[in-house]
PDB file of N, CA and C in Angstrom:
ATOM      1  N   TYR A 237     -43.117-105.966  47.899  1.00 58.00           N
ATOM      2  CA  TYR A 237     -43.249-107.200  47.546  1.00 58.00           C
ATOM      3  C   TYR A 237     -41.730-107.601  46.760  1.00 58.00           C
ATOM      4  N   SER A 238     -40.959-108.560  47.398  1.00 67.00           N
ATOM      5  CA  SER A 238     -39.873-109.113  46.681  1.00 67.00           C
ATOM      6  C   SER A 238     -39.956-110.429  45.941  1.00 67.00           C
ATOM      7  N   MET A 239     -39.486-110.117  44.747  1.00 78.00           N
ATOM      8  CA  MET A 239     -39.451-111.458  43.972  1.00 78.00           C
ATOM      9  C   MET A 239     -38.460-112.647  44.214  1.00 78.00           C
ATOM     10  N   THR A 240     -39.158-113.738  44.440  1.00 89.00           N
ATOM     11  CA  THR A 240     -38.016-114.759  44.843  1.00 89.00           C
ATOM     12  C   THR A 240     -37.353-115.329  43.448  1.00 89.00           C
ATOM     13  N   THR A 241     -36.153-115.687  43.691  1.00 92.00           N
ATOM     14  CA  THR A 241     -35.142-116.028  42.676  1.00 92.00           C
ATOM     15  C   THR A 241     -34.648-117.421  42.762  1.00 92.00           C
ATOM     16  N   TYR A 242     -34.996-118.396  41.838  1.00 94.00           N
ATOM     17  CA  TYR A 242     -34.452-119.599  41.643  1.00 94.00           C
ATOM     18  C   TYR A 242     -33.155-119.976  40.621  1.00 94.00           C
ATOM     19  N   GLY A 243     -32.342-120.667  40.930  1.00 94.00           N
ATOM     20  CA  GLY A 243     -31.520-120.971  39.946  1.00 94.00           C
ATOM     21  C   GLY A 243     -32.129-122.458  39.259  1.00 94.00           C
ATOM     22  N   VAL A 244     -31.483-122.373  37.967  1.00 92.00           N
ATOM     23  CA  VAL A 244     -31.805-123.721  37.306  1.00 92.00           C
ATOM     24  C   VAL A 244     -31.562-124.977  37.837  1.00 92.00           C
ATOM     25  N   THR A 245     -30.298-124.874  38.288  1.00 92.00           N
ATOM     26  CA  THR A 245     -30.079-126.242  39.127  1.00 92.00           C
ATOM     27  C   THR A 245     -30.779-126.459  40.219  1.00 92.00           C
ATOM     28  N   ASP A 246     -31.342-125.548  40.978  1.00 91.00           N
ATOM     29  CA  ASP A 246     -32.252-125.667  42.323  1.00 91.00           C
ATOM     30  C   ASP A 246     -33.497-126.261  41.744  1.00 91.00           C
ATOM     31  N   ILE A 247     -34.038-125.823  40.815  1.00 92.00           N
ATOM     32  CA  ILE A 247     -35.224-126.560  39.904  1.00 92.00           C
ATOM     33  C   ILE A 247     -34.908-127.896  39.646  1.00 92.00           C
ATOM     34  N   GLN A 248     -33.834-128.099  38.928  1.00 92.00           N
ATOM     35  CA  GLN A 248     -33.634-129.452  38.321  1.00 92.00           C
ATOM     36  C   GLN A 248     -33.442-130.431  39.638  1.00 92.00           C
ATOM     37  N   ASN A 249     -32.931-129.859  40.515  1.00 94.00           N
ATOM     38  CA  ASN A 249     -32.649-130.828  41.851  1.00 94.00           C
ATOM     39  C   ASN A 249     -33.967-131.005  42.489  1.00 94.00           C
ATOM     40  N   LYS A 250     -34.625-130.054  42.724  1.00 93.00           N
ATOM     41  CA  LYS A 250     -35.732-130.297  43.444  1.00 93.00           C
ATOM     42  C   LYS A 250     -37.052-129.689  42.822  1.00 93.00           C
ATOM     43  N   PRO A 251     -37.800-130.219  41.691  1.00 90.00           N
ATOM     44  CA  PRO A 251     -38.470-130.126  40.796  1.00 90.00           C
ATOM     45  C   PRO A 251     -39.962-129.743  41.685  1.00 90.00           C
ATOM     46  N   SER A 252     -40.080-130.110  42.922  1.00 91.00           N
ATOM     47  CA  SER A 252     -41.325-129.728  43.794  1.00 91.00           C
ATOM     48  C   SER A 252     -41.262-128.054  44.117  1.00 91.00           C
ATOM     49  N   LEU A 253     -40.154-127.351  43.970  1.00 89.00           N
ATOM     50  CA  LEU A 253     -40.087-126.288  44.201  1.00 89.00           C
ATOM     51  C   LEU A 253     -41.226-125.309  43.243  1.00 89.00           C
ATOM     52  N   ILE A 254     -41.293-125.851  42.173  1.00 87.00           N
ATOM     53  CA  ILE A 254     -42.421-125.235  41.358  1.00 87.00           C
ATOM     54  C   ILE A 254     -43.759-124.980  41.716  1.00 87.00           C
ATOM     55  N   LYS A 255     -44.292-126.019  42.925  1.00 88.00           N
ATOM     56  CA  LYS A 255     -45.459-126.032  43.355  1.00 88.00           C
ATOM     57  C   LYS A 255     -45.455-125.123  44.229  1.00 88.00           C
ATOM     58  N   SER A 256     -44.510-124.423  44.823  1.00 86.00           N
ATOM     59  CA  SER A 256     -44.506-123.628  45.946  1.00 86.00           C
ATOM     60  C   SER A 256     -44.351-122.285  45.467  1.00 86.00           C
ATOM     61  N   MET A 257     -44.055-121.886  44.126  1.00 88.00           N
ATOM     62  CA  MET A 257     -43.800-120.688  43.515  1.00 88.00           C
ATOM     63  C   MET A 257     -45.264-120.159  43.229  1.00 88.00           C
ATOM     64  N   ASP A 258     -45.188-118.935  43.448  1.00 88.00           N
ATOM     65  CA  ASP A 258     -46.176-117.814  42.661  1.00 88.00           C
ATOM     66  C   ASP A 258     -45.971-117.056  41.585  1.00 88.00           C
ATOM     67  N   ILE A 259     -44.708-116.535  42.143  1.00 89.00           N
ATOM     68  CA  ILE A 259     -44.178-115.556  41.040  1.00 89.00           C
ATOM     69  C   ILE A 259     -42.475-115.547  41.394  1.00 89.00           C
ATOM     70  N   ALA A 260     -41.760-115.934  40.303  1.00 92.00           N
ATOM     71  CA  ALA A 260     -40.219-116.061  40.535  1.00 92.00           C
ATOM     72  C   ALA A 260     -39.537-115.719  39.399  1.00 92.00           C
ATOM     73  N   GLN A 261     -38.259-115.158  39.729  1.00 94.00           N
ATOM     74  CA  GLN A 261     -37.488-115.007  38.695  1.00 94.00           C
ATOM     75  C   GLN A 261     -36.341-116.233  38.516  1.00 94.00           C
ATOM     76  N   ILE A 262     -36.141-116.942  37.488  1.00 94.00           N
ATOM     77  CA  ILE A 262     -35.510-118.049  37.022  1.00 94.00           C
ATOM     78  C   ILE A 262     -34.098-117.486  36.472  1.00 94.00           C
ATOM     79  N   ILE A 263     -33.046-117.860  37.169  1.00 94.00           N
ATOM     80  CA  ILE A 263     -31.575-117.682  36.705  1.00 94.00           C
ATOM     81  C   ILE A 263     -30.723-118.735  36.560  1.00 94.00           C
ATOM     82  N   ASP A 264     -29.970-118.348  35.603  1.00 94.00           N
ATOM     83  CA  ASP A 264     -28.613-119.248  35.504  1.00 94.00           C
ATOM     84  C   ASP A 264     -27.449-118.625  36.290  1.00 94.00           C
ATOM     85  N   ARG A 265     -27.196-119.356  37.449  1.00 91.00           N
ATOM     86  CA  ARG A 265     -26.117-118.461  38.284  1.00 91.00           C
ATOM     87  C   ARG A 265     -24.941-118.596  37.782  1.00 91.00           C
ATOM     88  N   ARG A 266     -24.467-119.551  37.001  1.00 92.00           N
ATOM     89  CA  ARG A 266     -23.228-119.679  36.242  1.00 92.00           C
ATOM     90  C   ARG A 266     -22.861-118.692  35.340  1.00 92.00           C
ATOM     91  N   LYS A 267     -23.873-118.416  34.330  1.00 93.00           N
ATOM     92  CA  LYS A 267     -23.699-117.259  33.400  1.00 93.00           C
ATOM     93  C   LYS A 267     -24.270-115.992  34.013  1.00 93.00           C
ATOM     94  N   HIS A 268     -24.768-115.804  34.993  1.00 91.00           N
ATOM     95  CA  HIS A 268     -25.190-114.443  35.849  1.00 91.00           C
ATOM     96  C   HIS A 268     -26.303-113.947  34.625  1.00 91.00           C
ATOM     97  N   THR A 269     -27.255-114.632  34.496  1.00 94.00           N
ATOM     98  CA  THR A 269     -28.320-114.266  33.517  1.00 94.00           C
ATOM     99  C   THR A 269     -29.587-114.392  33.938  1.00 94.00           C
ATOM    100  N   THR A 270     -30.706-113.946  33.710  1.00 94.00           N
ATOM    101  CA  THR A 270     -31.949-114.092  33.697  1.00 94.00           C
ATOM    102  C   THR A 270     -32.514-114.924  32.559  1.00 94.00           C
ATOM    103  N   LEU A 271     -32.956-116.257  32.944  1.00 94.00           N
ATOM    104  CA  LEU A 271     -33.717-116.977  31.911  1.00 94.00           C
ATOM    105  C   LEU A 271     -35.081-116.526  31.417  1.00 94.00           C
ATOM    106  N   GLY A 272     -35.865-115.951  32.479  1.00 92.00           N
ATOM    107  CA  GLY A 272     -37.190-115.990  32.379  1.00 92.00           C
ATOM    108  C   GLY A 272     -37.929-115.928  33.876  1.00 92.00           C
ATOM    109  N   TYR A 273     -39.128-115.584  33.542  1.00 90.00           N
ATOM    110  CA  TYR A 273     -40.034-115.464  34.672  1.00 90.00           C
ATOM    111  C   TYR A 273     -41.215-116.804  35.002  1.00 90.00           C
ATOM    112  N   PHE A 274     -41.193-117.369  36.189  1.00 90.00           N
ATOM    113  CA  PHE A 274     -42.518-118.213  36.533  1.00 90.00           C
ATOM    114  C   PHE A 274     -43.532-117.462  36.967  1.00 90.00           C
ATOM    115  N   ILE A 275     -44.944-117.751  36.488  1.00 89.00           N
ATOM    116  CA  ILE A 275     -45.907-117.059  37.145  1.00 89.00           C
ATOM    117  C   ILE A 275     -47.000-118.335  37.223  1.00 89.00           C
ATOM    118  N   SER A 276     -47.253-118.353  38.508  1.00 88.00           N
ATOM    119  CA  SER A 276     -48.557-119.483  38.786  1.00 88.00           C
ATOM    120  C   SER A 276     -49.768-119.447  37.910  1.00 88.00           C
ATOM    121  N   SER A 277     -50.108-120.430  37.361  1.00 88.00           N
ATOM    122  CA  SER A 277     -51.544-120.372  36.475  1.00 88.00           C
ATOM    123  C   SER A 277     -52.634-119.852  37.053  1.00 88.00           C
ATOM    124  N   LYS A 278     -52.464-119.753  38.659  1.00 88.00           N
ATOM    125  CA  LYS A 278     -53.728-118.994  39.415  1.00 88.00           C
ATOM    126  C   LYS A 278     -53.873-117.645  38.985  1.00 88.00           C
ATOM    127  N   TYR A 279     -53.016-116.992  38.346  1.00 88.00           N
ATOM    128  CA  TYR A 279     -52.749-115.500  37.994  1.00 88.00           C
ATOM    129  C   TYR A 279     -53.338-115.461  36.346  1.00 88.00           C
ATOM    130  N   GLU A 280     -53.606-116.337  35.846  1.00 87.00           N
ATOM    131  CA  GLU A 280     -53.829-116.358  34.503  1.00 87.00           C
ATOM    132  C   GLU A 280     -54.814-115.328  33.780  1.00 87.00           C
ATOM    133  N   GLU A 281     -56.093-115.343  34.509  1.00 91.00           N
ATOM    134  CA  GLU A 281     -57.217-114.370  34.159  1.00 91.00           C
ATOM    135  C   GLU A 281     -56.386-112.936  34.372  1.00 91.00           C
ATOM    136  N   GLN A 282     -55.724-112.634  35.282  1.00 89.00           N
ATOM    137  CA  GLN A 282     -55.180-111.203  35.119  1.00 89.00           C
ATOM    138  C   GLN A 282     -54.358-111.128  33.996  1.00 89.00           C
ATOM    139  N   ILE A 283     -53.452-112.094  33.905  1.00 88.00           N
ATOM    140  CA  ILE A 283     -52.148-111.919  33.149  1.00 88.00           C
ATOM    141  C   ILE A 283     -52.390-112.109  31.577  1.00 88.00           C
ATOM    142  N   ARG A 284     -53.476-113.053  31.268  1.00 90.00           N
ATOM    143  CA  ARG A 284     -53.731-113.281  29.638  1.00 90.00           C
ATOM    144  C   ARG A 284     -53.832-111.767  29.074  1.00 90.00           C
ATOM    145  N   PRO A 285     -55.005-111.268  29.374  1.00 93.00           N
ATOM    146  CA  PRO A 285     -55.065-110.154  28.753  1.00 93.00           C
ATOM    147  C   PRO A 285     -53.615-109.375  28.388  1.00 93.00           C
ATOM    148  N   LEU A 286     -52.776-109.187  29.311  1.00 91.00           N
ATOM    149  CA  LEU A 286     -51.821-108.365  29.117  1.00 91.00           C
ATOM    150  C   LEU A 286     -50.514-108.775  28.159  1.00 91.00           C
ATOM    151  N   ILE A 287     -50.866-110.331  28.036  1.00 90.00           N
ATOM    152  CA  ILE A 287     -49.955-111.263  27.232  1.00 90.00           C
ATOM    153  C   ILE A 287     -50.387-110.964  25.752  1.00 90.00           C
ATOM    154  N   GLU A 288     -51.724-111.074  25.632  1.00 94.00           N
ATOM    155  CA  GLU A 288     -52.386-110.920  24.263  1.00 94.00           C
ATOM    156  C   GLU A 288     -52.203-109.574  23.860  1.00 94.00           C
ATOM    157  N   LYS A 289     -52.144-108.706  24.436  1.00 95.00           N
ATOM    158  CA  LYS A 289     -51.928-107.100  23.775  1.00 95.00           C
ATOM    159  C   LYS A 289     -50.242-106.961  23.670  1.00 95.00           C
ATOM    160  N   ILE A 290     -49.562-107.547  24.268  1.00 94.00           N
ATOM    161  CA  ILE A 290     -48.037-107.611  24.292  1.00 94.00           C
ATOM    162  C   ILE A 290     -47.929-108.141  22.587  1.00 94.00           C
ATOM    163  N   ASP A 291     -48.487-109.471  22.543  1.00 93.00           N
ATOM    164  CA  ASP A 291     -48.498-110.538  21.319  1.00 93.00           C
ATOM    165  C   ASP A 291     -48.619-109.482  20.057  1.00 93.00           C
ATOM    166  N   ARG A 292     -50.059-108.967  20.364  1.00 95.00           N
ATOM    167  CA  ARG A 292     -50.492-108.162  19.159  1.00 95.00           C
ATOM    168  C   ARG A 292     -49.413-106.985  19.042  1.00 95.00           C
ATOM    169  N   GLU A 293     -49.009-106.040  20.061  1.00 95.00           N
ATOM    170  CA  GLU A 293     -47.787-105.170  19.619  1.00 95.00           C
ATOM    171  C   GLU A 293     -46.836-105.785  18.930  1.00 95.00           C
ATOM    172  N   GLU A 294     -46.269-106.883  19.173  1.00 95.00           N
ATOM    173  CA  GLU A 294     -45.147-107.630  18.864  1.00 95.00           C
ATOM    174  C   GLU A 294     -45.312-107.700  17.294  1.00 95.00           C
ATOM    175  N   LYS A 295     -46.501-108.450  16.992  1.00 95.00           N
ATOM    176  CA  LYS A 295     -46.817-108.710  15.585  1.00 95.00           C
ATOM    177  C   LYS A 295     -46.963-107.406  14.773  1.00 95.00           C
ATOM    178  N   LEU A 296     -47.503-106.358  15.154  1.00 94.00           N
ATOM    179  CA  LEU A 296     -47.627-105.132  14.673  1.00 94.00           C
ATOM    180  C   LEU A 296     -46.223-104.683  14.205  1.00 94.00           C
ATOM    181  N   LEU A 297     -45.310-104.477  15.253  1.00 94.00           N
ATOM    182  CA  LEU A 297     -44.129-104.110  15.096  1.00 94.00           C
ATOM    183  C   LEU A 297     -43.321-104.963  13.765  1.00 94.00           C
ATOM    184  N   LYS A 298     -43.418-106.164  13.954  1.00 93.00           N
ATOM    185  CA  LYS A 298     -42.697-106.872  12.825  1.00 93.00           C
ATOM    186  C   LYS A 298     -43.425-106.675  11.512  1.00 93.00           C
ATOM    187  N   LEU A 299     -44.769-106.639  11.526  1.00 91.00           N
ATOM    188  CA  LEU A 299     -45.307-106.194  10.156  1.00 91.00           C
ATOM    189  C   LEU A 299     -45.039-104.883   9.586  1.00 91.00           C
ATOM    190  N   ASN A 300     -44.963-104.081  10.409  1.00 89.00           N
ATOM    191  CA  ASN A 300     -44.505-102.643   9.909  1.00 89.00           C
ATOM    192  C   ASN A 300     -42.910-102.742   9.506  1.00 89.00           C
ATOM    193  N   LYS A 301     -41.960-103.289  10.163  1.00 89.00           N
ATOM    194  CA  LYS A 301     -40.776-103.668   9.698  1.00 89.00           C
ATOM    195  C   LYS A 301     -40.769-104.213   8.428  1.00 89.00           C
ATOM    196  N   LEU A 302     -41.672-105.355   8.426  1.00 88.00           N
ATOM    197  CA  LEU A 302     -41.630-105.955   6.881  1.00 88.00           C
ATOM    198  C   LEU A 302     -42.117-105.192   5.893  1.00 88.00           C
ATOM    199  N   LYS A 303     -42.989-104.380   6.055  1.00 86.00           N
ATOM    200  CA  LYS A 303     -43.217-103.198   5.271  1.00 86.00           C
ATOM    201  C   LYS A 303     -42.321-102.238   4.747  1.00 86.00           C
ATOM    202  N   GLU A 304     -41.632-101.710   5.777  1.00 83.00           N
ATOM    203  CA  GLU A 304     -40.862-100.812   5.444  1.00 83.00           C
ATOM    204  C   GLU A 304     -39.531-101.360   4.810  1.00 83.00           C
ATOM    205  N   HIS A 305     -39.218-102.719   4.714  1.00 79.00           N
ATOM    206  CA  HIS A 305     -38.320-103.471   4.111  1.00 79.00           C
ATOM    207  C   HIS A 305     -38.666-103.868   2.686  1.00 79.00           C
ATOM    208  N   GLN A 306     -40.015-103.949   2.404  1.00 80.00           N
ATOM    209  CA  GLN A 306     -40.672-104.228   1.188  1.00 80.00           C
ATOM    210  C   GLN A 306     -40.606-103.155   0.525  1.00 80.00           C
ATOM    211  N   ASP A 307     -40.950-101.950   1.009  1.00 74.00           N
ATOM    212  CA  ASP A 307     -40.988-100.276   0.622  1.00 74.00           C
ATOM    213  C   ASP A 307     -39.670-100.181  -0.093  1.00 74.00           C
ATOM    214  N   LEU A 308     -38.725-100.346   0.905  1.00 73.00           N
ATOM    215  CA  LEU A 308     -37.405-100.298   0.078  1.00 73.00           C
ATOM    216  C   LEU A 308     -36.904-101.180  -0.957  1.00 73.00           C
ATOM    217  N   GLU A 309     -37.291-102.431  -0.819  1.00 72.00           N
ATOM    218  CA  GLU A 309     -36.795-103.317  -2.041  1.00 72.00           C
ATOM    219  C   GLU A 309     -37.417-102.817  -3.261  1.00 72.00           C
ATOM    220  N   PHE A 310     -39.021-102.258  -3.318  1.00 70.00           N
ATOM    221  CA  PHE A 310     -39.659-101.601  -4.487  1.00 70.00           C
ATOM    222  C   PHE A 310     -38.805-100.234  -4.906  1.00 70.00           C
ATOM    223  N   ALA A 311     -38.433 -99.536  -4.087  1.00 68.00           N
ATOM    224  CA  ALA A 311     -37.589 -98.139  -4.287  1.00 68.00           C
ATOM    225  C   ALA A 311     -36.447 -98.737  -4.928  1.00 68.00           C
ATOM    226  N   GLU A 312     -35.682 -99.714  -4.463  1.00 65.00           N
ATOM    227  CA  GLU A 312     -34.519-100.000  -5.107  1.00 65.00           C
ATOM    228  C   GLU A 312     -34.992-100.731  -6.567  1.00 65.00           C
ATOM    229  N   LEU A 313     -35.901-101.295  -6.627  1.00 65.00           N
ATOM    230  CA  LEU A 313     -36.160-102.134  -7.993  1.00 65.00           C
ATOM    231  C   LEU A 313     -36.535-100.902  -9.190  1.00 65.00           C
ATOM    232  N   GLY A 314     -37.219 -99.778  -8.381  1.00 61.00           N
ATOM    233  CA  GLY A 314     -37.414 -98.656  -9.279  1.00 61.00           C
ATOM    234  C   GLY A 314     -36.522 -97.892  -9.990  1.00 61.00           C
ATOM    235  N   VAL A 315     -35.319 -97.769  -8.764  1.00 57.00           N
ATOM    236  CA  VAL A 315     -34.006 -97.326  -9.572  1.00 57.00           C
ATOM    237  C   VAL A 315     -33.237 -97.932 -10.298  1.00 57.00           C
ATOM    238  N   ASP A 316     -33.290 -99.274 -10.230  1.00 57.00           N
ATOM    239  CA  ASP A 316     -32.664-100.301 -11.228  1.00 57.00           C
ATOM    240  C   ASP A 316     -33.349-100.115 -12.658  1.00 57.00           C
ATOM    241  N   ASP A 317     -34.549-100.130 -12.597  1.00 54.00           N
ATOM    242  CA  ASP A 317     -35.433 -99.928 -13.796  1.00 54.00           C
ATOM    243  C   ASP A 317     -35.381 -98.676 -14.418  1.00 54.00           C
ATOM    244  N   GLY A 318     -34.432 -97.793 -13.842  1.00 52.00           N
ATOM    245  CA  GLY A 318     -34.513 -96.257 -14.717  1.00 52.00           C
ATOM    246  C   GLY A 318     -35.464 -95.507 -14.187  1.00 52.00           C
ATOM    247  N   ILE A 319     -36.458 -95.571 -13.390  1.00 50.00           N
ATOM    248  CA  ILE A 319     -37.668 -94.869 -13.049  1.00 50.00           C
ATOM    249  C   ILE A 319     -37.021 -93.886 -12.017  1.00 50.00           C
TER     250      ILE A 319
END
């Protein structure tokens, strides 16, 4: 299976393209960058659990980083207090 690629300008000029898409890569041809991916809502049941899992993992990573940062701050406070 090869993924279809659409430029932003293509979609802006012909919005009806979205109706014909199943899965597509959206790119900015001028900047040569991928902006994201379009996945038809008909795949929502299969994809939703994966998206929720990724969201949970990202939140855990952020919480762990925040905790590490707070631990460092408390360690620095301890040093400042002469502990």
